[in-house]
């Protein structure tokens, strides 16, 4: 669902228009939609966002993210110009971290009597297991994250420092915050989607998301209009084969039929050629 | 005492000689460093280098800078260096390691190799420079290190010692002042040559005496010609200085070895780097192969592609960046520094793109090509079929750069003697005044003293004839330069001969002479030896006749004759023997006509004929001759010319005695070889110094000319009748008419055979044709006409050729319009010029010494080996290298083009698609070994078939596999594959989830997916092209794929502490854990390979080349079930192995073509080993293969 708010009839139009970085009060807009199938995975998608730009891709410090203490206070040069804020080094440094997607999406189910029931969104398990447990680590030596990050500054665009990304859950805070990890895995193409939340299947036969009307509540923080970008929320189910992927199917059918067609053609050619060949061989 | 009186005289004379000749290029040497008698101080002592030999290139200090300089002079290395430097200086997408590491590796390996070679040279130099030499110093023999020898030293050399520098022989242990020397290490001639001391000094044969010699030597400055030396020795013996000539017969060359002589004294004249051997060291000019040339052309094309790609991207980048929101969105701002450098930014951007795409021209290609050539050349050396048991020699490869050129030969220039023929002379008959004598006992080399067996075909010769006959035989016994070699020492001669033991045999530089002398032996006249200027002959009555040898007028190829002047019991005779053409004009009496008839008859039979004549000289005449010769010999300048003139004056008014005929048998399978070469579309030219008739006979015998070949003659005989102009035009008309006729009925092969033309041309006419005429344009016309005729003749015979003319002809053909590849083959020194001139020079290890072998690119023991060399090895090498070159470009297009496409999706930011490790290792380890192995052992057709069917050679003629269409096909294929891979991955990644847990992949996964598809596609493509599967192929191809997978797992499996980024961490594993990734990899590989397979099948069936037709007859294409699922495929394959004759019926899935040789049961039949085939089978196959190795040259 495109909630960027380009056209004036979009509910987020005002939020998009009146955006400034220094608002303290988040702009909230609400989009109504109807959901027909039962879906499980919730993504946010961005378009025209060059996460694969070279300057952007390399603007990170993997040592810092791995909890290296020296890198925490002295990040790699690659992080420029998001390396230091004043004299204090930024944690996490770099352009990728700085531009962390910070819209908050909340999904509500509007049941028959128009009351909103919040759909429970699970925010764990959205990042690669290896990333969360090996590649990303909070600075060692201090269990209190506030103290661990005390010599660092928050990224310029962030509203709150890294140790407050998810204060409710210490396993999901700091560098090992899964939203953060997901964002740090730079996308291959300018139009991409990232896993935002998982809506877990309920026990029994009840569908994960019952048919009916839903409401998406968006805390609109992330500006994309400046570079002509788009934001979307995607809900998708996944099979063992991954998500819906029409291309693979079409491609298989196409290649298969081309092969079959060629097979028939070549069979015919082969038969013709075979006759000619044997007759031509006799004199020699 | 007397010198006071003598002084002015000498001065005058010496001033005279200096003033007279006024040559700057001379040096004066004082023997034993003794000042000449006063008065001669006019000479300034020249400075000569010491006797140090320096063949090494580097010293310890200059090795690194000099070697680096030499290596970076190569364009490719320089290019890579620049790329590396650019990466170091500016901020580039890839780390400098990616290009620095391979470059560093290549440079280091080359430097180590060169350093090692140079170290060996240093060692050899030191060994030579430090070996001790005996020097006569103040009447005593002193040991000295070789490098301390100085010009003017007198040295003592003992038997079997090698001369430390160029020496002038002063005296020897033999009374006659001669010594025997073998120059085997110089020119390979193992025969003993005799060198002479100057008459005046030969008596000084103890060190004390030698020390008293008072003489100066004047000689020319060092020259590289081994066989020329001009000098003069002034000996101050008693009162007046005696001047004696010095020639090459006095000069002992460095590198030669003293034989059969106890010791000699000699004076040093050239030292160190000025010796003739050192001057001859100069390396041969580099020959470049046609493949290399096309490779360079391709490189230029790719460089252009590279630059244009970089330019396009730079331009687009700036277009894209013009929007500041795109250039610098809020999430991705530039640093201050980046903002400021706007001006030079464009240029560095361009360079950065260059760096990003530079892998399209890989360092590794040069390495691989070099390695392929180097290792490939061993197959020629290892080839057992090219091993000659008689000589115990294998083929030798001197230059491995030209391997593939062997597959491109269009013209073969061959020498006749020793090449087509065995050069094993056998005396057949002689003819004295028309009477023919044939020794009935043909026992080659077996000497039976006193065996007077001979058949008189013409009976009852009269007394006059009898006299002539005896004279003839004596003439043959005397007129030669044969040496007698005994098993025993010198003193054993008398002993051996007197006991009638035949321990002696003859040695000569010319096999004809040996044959003649041996023939004479069978006819009863045995040449015993040359002693004290006396030639001894054992005649039929077992009496020893002695002749005093007065002078030898040596043989040369211009005069084509030689003479000796002997004195026998007061009378002086001149015996002359030579080619008929050079003797007949000088004959004044004798039965010329009868002899001529016989000679011509013999020549037609393919025998080599020589005529013998004599002239008796009166004492006055002899005196005159003697003067004439001496004057010529004394001349310092133009001595050769003067000698030739003198010889010309002397050898006249001859009386013809008779003629001899010597047979030179054809080499085995020479005819077969020539026929095959003909069938292979190669034009064979015979260039020989022989007579036209003899040469033509050989040509018929060797099937160069067939019965139905129409012979066109372009010889002096004809040109005497008509003008050269007319003859040429007439011939060209004939040939062209035939040519026109050919086109009319091209399809009828028979008519093509009928109108086969052969051309015979002789040296004189050729020089007339080649002569740059005064008429200017007209002569050019001649040349063109001549070329036109030659091109339309299937065989050309050029007789009466001088060595230089041979080279001229080769040059002429080389320079003609089509620039055909020429090959020259020969065995003698006279073929060297031609061997050096041709694209490929082949030497035959024949009897005329090793000079040809040393100067050749390849050397083979026999002419018949040429067939295998060209038809099999040449063909293979060409196929291999062309595939290698094309494949290399193809795989790098596949590699880099996705990178280029990716720039369009990442804002032209030079973001690399692949990880650094992949960029670096792609060419080094993931894809290099299979192609290297392919290029070493690919045999698209069985060797025997190639040999049996020379027509296959035509398939690859004219660089057909490396022409632009093929190149473009490969490039387009590469681009297609790249597009399939990139956009396939693009559409798969576009807006879908790949994994089963909903997690997303990043850009590195994208790159890894593309890269995985790339490696597999490129490797499978090679597997499709491979026809010859051995276990090594399987091992390497599947091994490198497995290596790639293992490497990727490892690379992503660990947090590498030395890297400051962990972008690849678990990327590969995550990718493999997703189903769609597997499906897409398989799909994309299939789609990439499909067009090539289809193209191949269609071409093969609709327009097969001869090669493919033969492949089709021999092998089957087994459609293997897909490669999609290896496990499934394996069962299919096993199934299809059992089916004897699977048709090409199911081509719609991917096919692996593999070849089974069914016609040759002794050949290893091998089944395609599967990727995970059981190891026991592996090892068994391996055994089979290593067993068959040498024979099949695997």
mmCIF file of N, CA and C in Angstrom, chain B residues 614-693:
data_model
loop_
_atom_site.group_PDB
_atom_site.id
_atom_site.type_symbol
_atom_site.label_atom_id
_atom_site.label_comp_id
_atom_site.label_asym_id
_atom_site.label_seq_id
_atom_site.Cartn_x
_atom_site.Cartn_y
_atom_site.Cartn_z
ATOM 1 N N UNK B 614 91.430 -33.073 -65.569
ATOM 2 C CA UNK B 614 92.775 -32.782 -65.082
ATOM 3 C C UNK B 614 93.473 -31.850 -66.044
ATOM 4 N N UNK B 615 94.576 -31.376 -65.601
ATOM 5 C CA UNK B 615 95.396 -30.513 -66.431
ATOM 6 C C UNK B 615 96.805 -30.720 -65.924
ATOM 7 N N UNK B 616 97.705 -30.989 -66.817
ATOM 8 C CA UNK B 616 99.080 -31.127 -66.352
ATOM 9 C C UNK B 616 99.782 -29.789 -66.526
ATOM 10 N N UNK B 617 100.532 -29.459 -65.537
ATOM 11 C CA UNK B 617 101.157 -28.143 -65.546
ATOM 12 C C UNK B 617 102.652 -28.298 -65.731
ATOM 13 N N UNK B 618 103.190 -27.501 -66.563
ATOM 14 C CA UNK B 618 104.646 -27.468 -66.709
ATOM 15 C C UNK B 618 105.211 -26.694 -65.524
ATOM 16 N N UNK B 619 106.470 -26.906 -65.205
ATOM 17 C CA UNK B 619 107.051 -26.181 -64.058
ATOM 18 C C UNK B 619 106.851 -24.684 -64.145
ATOM 19 N N UNK B 620 106.965 -24.130 -65.357
ATOM 20 C CA UNK B 620 106.795 -22.678 -65.466
ATOM 21 C C UNK B 620 105.360 -22.298 -65.144
ATOM 22 N N UNK B 621 104.489 -23.104 -65.731
ATOM 23 C CA UNK B 621 103.074 -22.834 -65.472
ATOM 24 C C UNK B 621 102.789 -22.913 -63.977
ATOM 25 N N UNK B 622 103.395 -23.941 -63.378
ATOM 26 C CA UNK B 622 103.132 -24.109 -61.954
ATOM 27 C C UNK B 622 103.647 -22.917 -61.176
ATOM 28 N N UNK B 623 104.815 -22.473 -61.554
ATOM 29 C CA UNK B 623 105.395 -21.316 -60.872
ATOM 30 C C UNK B 623 104.426 -20.134 -60.931
ATOM 31 N N UNK B 624 103.904 -19.971 -62.123
ATOM 32 C CA UNK B 624 102.963 -18.870 -62.343
ATOM 33 C C UNK B 624 101.729 -19.018 -61.435
ATOM 34 N N UNK B 625 101.237 -20.241 -61.441
ATOM 35 C CA UNK B 625 100.055 -20.530 -60.630
ATOM 36 C C UNK B 625 100.357 -20.272 -59.162
ATOM 37 N N UNK B 626 101.551 -20.722 -58.779
ATOM 38 C CA UNK B 626 101.945 -20.578 -57.396
ATOM 39 C C UNK B 626 101.980 -19.115 -56.986
ATOM 40 N N UNK B 627 102.555 -18.330 -57.845
ATOM 41 C CA UNK B 627 102.629 -16.890 -57.581
ATOM 42 C C UNK B 627 101.233 -16.295 -57.428
ATOM 43 N N UNK B 628 100.440 -16.707 -58.377
ATOM 44 C CA UNK B 628 99.073 -16.180 -58.422
ATOM 45 C C UNK B 628 98.333 -16.468 -57.118
ATOM 46 N N UNK B 629 98.471 -17.707 -56.725
ATOM 47 C CA UNK B 629 97.770 -18.116 -55.514
ATOM 48 C C UNK B 629 98.318 -17.405 -54.288
ATOM 49 N N UNK B 630 99.625 -17.347 -54.240
ATOM 50 C CA UNK B 630 100.239 -16.742 -53.074
ATOM 51 C C UNK B 630 99.851 -15.288 -52.913
ATOM 52 N N UNK B 631 99.823 -14.621 -54.074
ATOM 53 C CA UNK B 631 99.484 -13.219 -54.023
ATOM 54 C C UNK B 631 98.062 -13.056 -53.481
ATOM 55 N N UNK B 632 97.202 -13.897 -53.983
ATOM 56 C CA UNK B 632 95.818 -13.812 -53.537
ATOM 57 C C UNK B 632 95.707 -14.140 -52.060
ATOM 58 N N UNK B 633 96.488 -15.126 -51.648
ATOM 59 C CA UNK B 633 96.375 -15.557 -50.257
ATOM 60 C C UNK B 633 96.941 -14.517 -49.309
ATOM 61 N N UNK B 634 97.898 -13.767 -49.795
ATOM 62 C CA UNK B 634 98.532 -12.783 -48.928
ATOM 63 C C UNK B 634 97.697 -11.527 -48.763
ATOM 64 N N UNK B 635 96.806 -11.347 -49.673
ATOM 65 C CA UNK B 635 96.026 -10.113 -49.641
ATOM 66 C C UNK B 635 95.240 -10.048 -48.335
ATOM 67 N N UNK B 636 95.205 -8.877 -47.777
ATOM 68 C CA UNK B 636 94.474 -8.734 -46.532
ATOM 69 C C UNK B 636 93.030 -8.361 -46.800
ATOM 70 N N UNK B 637 92.861 -7.633 -47.865
ATOM 71 C CA UNK B 637 91.505 -7.214 -48.174
ATOM 72 C C UNK B 637 91.013 -7.961 -49.389
ATOM 73 N N UNK B 638 89.738 -8.236 -49.391
ATOM 74 C CA UNK B 638 89.122 -8.900 -50.532
ATOM 75 C C UNK B 638 89.846 -10.173 -50.899
ATOM 76 N N UNK B 639 90.341 -10.839 -49.900
ATOM 77 C CA UNK B 639 91.114 -12.028 -50.226
ATOM 78 C C UNK B 639 90.248 -13.051 -50.947
ATOM 79 N N UNK B 640 89.032 -13.175 -50.509
ATOM 80 C CA UNK B 640 88.161 -14.170 -51.125
ATOM 81 C C UNK B 640 87.943 -13.883 -52.595
ATOM 82 N N UNK B 641 87.762 -12.599 -52.840
ATOM 83 C CA UNK B 641 87.507 -12.228 -54.232
ATOM 84 C C UNK B 641 88.746 -12.523 -55.072
ATOM 85 N N UNK B 642 89.866 -12.137 -54.535
ATOM 86 C CA UNK B 642 91.097 -12.369 -55.288
ATOM 87 C C UNK B 642 91.371 -13.847 -55.478
ATOM 88 N N UNK B 643 91.082 -14.601 -54.437
ATOM 89 C CA UNK B 643 91.271 -16.037 -54.543
ATOM 90 C C UNK B 643 90.369 -16.604 -55.624
ATOM 91 N N UNK B 644 89.141 -16.163 -55.614
ATOM 92 C CA UNK B 644 88.206 -16.668 -56.610
ATOM 93 C C UNK B 644 88.700 -16.352 -58.006
ATOM 94 N N UNK B 645 89.226 -15.163 -58.137
ATOM 95 C CA UNK B 645 89.752 -14.797 -59.461
ATOM 96 C C UNK B 645 90.922 -15.677 -59.831
ATOM 97 N N UNK B 646 91.771 -15.910 -58.847
ATOM 98 C CA UNK B 646 92.936 -16.744 -59.116
ATOM 99 C C UNK B 646 92.512 -18.150 -59.494
ATOM 100 N N UNK B 647 91.564 -18.670 -58.750
ATOM 101 C CA UNK B 647 91.066 -20.016 -59.045
ATOM 102 C C UNK B 647 90.514 -20.069 -60.456
ATOM 103 N N UNK B 648 89.821 -19.032 -60.779
ATOM 104 C CA UNK B 648 89.216 -18.988 -62.095
ATOM 105 C C UNK B 648 90.276 -19.054 -63.183
ATOM 106 N N UNK B 649 91.388 -18.381 -62.924
ATOM 107 C CA UNK B 649 92.467 -18.388 -63.910
ATOM 108 C C UNK B 649 93.142 -19.753 -63.978
ATOM 109 N N UNK B 650 93.227 -20.384 -62.848
ATOM 110 C CA UNK B 650 93.969 -21.635 -62.797
ATOM 111 C C UNK B 650 93.158 -22.783 -63.377
ATOM 112 N N UNK B 651 91.896 -22.834 -63.019
ATOM 113 C CA UNK B 651 91.092 -23.978 -63.425
ATOM 114 C C UNK B 651 90.564 -23.773 -64.831
ATOM 115 N N UNK B 652 91.418 -23.949 -65.777
ATOM 116 C CA UNK B 652 90.968 -23.813 -67.162
ATOM 117 C C UNK B 652 91.774 -24.778 -68.020
ATOM 118 N N UNK B 653 91.382 -24.867 -69.233
ATOM 119 C CA UNK B 653 92.053 -25.760 -70.178
ATOM 120 C C UNK B 653 92.152 -27.175 -69.620
ATOM 121 N N UNK B 654 91.049 -27.645 -69.105
ATOM 122 C CA UNK B 654 91.064 -28.959 -68.479
ATOM 123 C C UNK B 654 90.846 -30.053 -69.515
ATOM 124 N N UNK B 655 91.269 -31.217 -69.143
ATOM 125 C CA UNK B 655 91.011 -32.383 -69.991
ATOM 126 C C UNK B 655 90.053 -33.280 -69.232
ATOM 127 N N UNK B 656 88.965 -33.570 -69.868
ATOM 128 C CA UNK B 656 87.928 -34.318 -69.185
ATOM 129 C C UNK B 656 88.345 -35.773 -69.028
ATOM 130 N N UNK B 657 88.154 -36.267 -67.830
ATOM 131 C CA UNK B 657 88.462 -37.682 -67.597
ATOM 132 C C UNK B 657 87.192 -38.515 -67.577
ATOM 133 N N UNK B 658 86.274 -38.088 -66.808
ATOM 134 C CA UNK B 658 85.059 -38.888 -66.720
ATOM 135 C C UNK B 658 84.117 -38.307 -65.703
ATOM 136 N N UNK B 659 83.178 -39.125 -65.330
ATOM 137 C CA UNK B 659 82.183 -38.636 -64.392
ATOM 138 C C UNK B 659 81.864 -39.728 -63.385
ATOM 139 N N UNK B 660 81.377 -39.315 -62.289
ATOM 140 C CA UNK B 660 80.979 -40.284 -61.281
ATOM 141 C C UNK B 660 79.495 -40.093 -60.982
ATOM 142 N N UNK B 661 78.920 -41.123 -60.448
ATOM 143 C CA UNK B 661 77.526 -41.002 -60.054
ATOM 144 C C UNK B 661 77.390 -41.551 -58.647
ATOM 145 N N UNK B 662 76.750 -40.784 -57.844
ATOM 146 C CA UNK B 662 76.562 -41.176 -56.457
ATOM 147 C C UNK B 662 75.078 -41.122 -56.185
ATOM 148 N N UNK B 663 74.605 -42.143 -55.545
ATOM 149 C CA UNK B 663 73.169 -42.147 -55.279
ATOM 150 C C UNK B 663 72.893 -41.612 -53.891
ATOM 151 N N UNK B 664 71.852 -40.843 -53.850
ATOM 152 C CA UNK B 664 71.396 -40.334 -52.575
ATOM 153 C C UNK B 664 69.969 -40.818 -52.433
ATOM 154 N N UNK B 665 69.742 -41.776 -51.597
ATOM 155 C CA UNK B 665 68.419 -42.384 -51.549
ATOM 156 C C UNK B 665 67.406 -41.469 -50.877
ATOM 157 N N UNK B 666 66.157 -41.635 -51.290
ATOM 158 C CA UNK B 666 65.086 -40.862 -50.666
ATOM 159 C C UNK B 666 64.923 -41.311 -49.226
ATOM 160 N N UNK B 667 64.577 -40.377 -48.401
ATOM 161 C CA UNK B 667 64.293 -40.762 -47.017
ATOM 162 C C UNK B 667 63.025 -41.591 -46.990
ATOM 163 N N UNK B 668 62.941 -42.429 -46.007
ATOM 164 C CA UNK B 668 61.765 -43.278 -45.951
ATOM 165 C C UNK B 668 60.530 -42.426 -45.733
ATOM 166 N N UNK B 669 59.509 -42.794 -46.428
ATOM 167 C CA UNK B 669 58.200 -42.146 -46.328
ATOM 168 C C UNK B 669 58.220 -40.681 -46.764
ATOM 169 N N UNK B 670 59.252 -40.289 -47.469
ATOM 170 C CA UNK B 670 59.279 -38.895 -47.927
ATOM 171 C C UNK B 670 58.136 -38.648 -48.897
ATOM 172 N N UNK B 671 57.931 -39.627 -49.794
ATOM 173 C CA UNK B 671 56.884 -39.462 -50.790
ATOM 174 C C UNK B 671 55.521 -39.391 -50.119
ATOM 175 N N UNK B 672 55.328 -40.259 -49.181
ATOM 176 C CA UNK B 672 54.067 -40.301 -48.451
ATOM 177 C C UNK B 672 53.815 -38.965 -47.760
ATOM 178 N N UNK B 673 54.861 -38.451 -47.166
ATOM 179 C CA UNK B 673 54.728 -37.176 -46.468
ATOM 180 C C UNK B 673 54.338 -36.072 -47.419
ATOM 181 N N UNK B 674 55.034 -36.037 -48.555
ATOM 182 C CA UNK B 674 54.746 -34.960 -49.502
ATOM 183 C C UNK B 674 53.322 -35.088 -50.023
ATOM 184 N N UNK B 675 52.897 -36.309 -50.273
ATOM 185 C CA UNK B 675 51.542 -36.497 -50.763
ATOM 186 C C UNK B 675 50.522 -35.993 -49.736
ATOM 187 N N UNK B 676 50.779 -36.323 -48.489
ATOM 188 C CA UNK B 676 49.844 -35.875 -47.449
ATOM 189 C C UNK B 676 49.816 -34.359 -47.367
ATOM 190 N N UNK B 677 50.981 -33.771 -47.458
ATOM 191 C CA UNK B 677 51.036 -32.314 -47.375
ATOM 192 C C UNK B 677 50.244 -31.701 -48.513
ATOM 193 N N UNK B 678 50.364 -32.338 -49.673
ATOM 194 C CA UNK B 678 49.610 -31.846 -50.826
ATOM 195 C C UNK B 678 48.126 -31.898 -50.557
ATOM 196 N N UNK B 679 47.713 -33.029 -50.035
ATOM 197 C CA UNK B 679 46.293 -33.203 -49.756
ATOM 198 C C UNK B 679 45.831 -32.215 -48.708
ATOM 199 N N UNK B 680 46.721 -31.867 -47.826
ATOM 200 C CA UNK B 680 46.356 -30.933 -46.768
ATOM 201 C C UNK B 680 46.294 -29.504 -47.283
ATOM 202 N N UNK B 681 46.499 -29.350 -48.588
ATOM 203 C CA UNK B 681 46.419 -28.009 -49.153
ATOM 204 C C UNK B 681 47.676 -27.203 -48.970
ATOM 205 N N UNK B 682 48.737 -27.874 -48.646
ATOM 206 C CA UNK B 682 49.996 -27.163 -48.469
ATOM 207 C C UNK B 682 50.780 -27.252 -49.768
ATOM 208 N N UNK B 683 51.328 -26.167 -50.170
ATOM 209 C CA UNK B 683 52.140 -26.178 -51.378
ATOM 210 C C UNK B 683 53.575 -26.486 -50.997
ATOM 211 N N UNK B 684 54.126 -27.433 -51.678
ATOM 212 C CA UNK B 684 55.479 -27.834 -51.351
ATOM 213 C C UNK B 684 56.422 -27.333 -52.427
ATOM 214 N N UNK B 685 57.404 -26.632 -52.032
ATOM 215 C CA UNK B 685 58.423 -26.176 -52.949
ATOM 216 C C UNK B 685 59.722 -26.856 -52.568
ATOM 217 N N UNK B 686 60.432 -27.294 -53.579
ATOM 218 C CA UNK B 686 61.738 -27.867 -53.309
ATOM 219 C C UNK B 686 62.774 -26.853 -53.769
ATOM 220 N N UNK B 687 63.610 -26.465 -52.871
ATOM 221 C CA UNK B 687 64.678 -25.537 -53.216
ATOM 222 C C UNK B 687 65.989 -26.293 -53.053
ATOM 223 N N UNK B 688 66.701 -26.433 -54.124
ATOM 224 C CA UNK B 688 67.912 -27.226 -54.006
ATOM 225 C C UNK B 688 69.032 -26.608 -54.819
ATOM 226 N N UNK B 689 70.222 -26.976 -54.444
ATOM 227 C CA UNK B 689 71.365 -26.526 -55.207
ATOM 228 C C UNK B 689 71.713 -27.491 -56.324
ATOM 229 N N UNK B 690 70.963 -28.556 -56.407
ATOM 230 C CA UNK B 690 71.298 -29.610 -57.371
ATOM 231 C C UNK B 690 70.954 -29.243 -58.802
ATOM 232 N N UNK B 691 71.390 -30.122 -59.664
ATOM 233 C CA UNK B 691 71.047 -29.987 -61.077
ATOM 234 C C UNK B 691 69.560 -30.160 -61.276
ATOM 235 N N UNK B 692 69.092 -29.556 -62.338
ATOM 236 C CA UNK B 692 67.666 -29.621 -62.609
ATOM 237 C C UNK B 692 67.192 -31.058 -62.797
ATOM 238 N N UNK B 693 67.957 -31.823 -63.583
ATOM 239 C CA UNK B 693 67.504 -33.176 -63.888
ATOM 240 C C UNK B 693 67.461 -34.034 -62.630
#
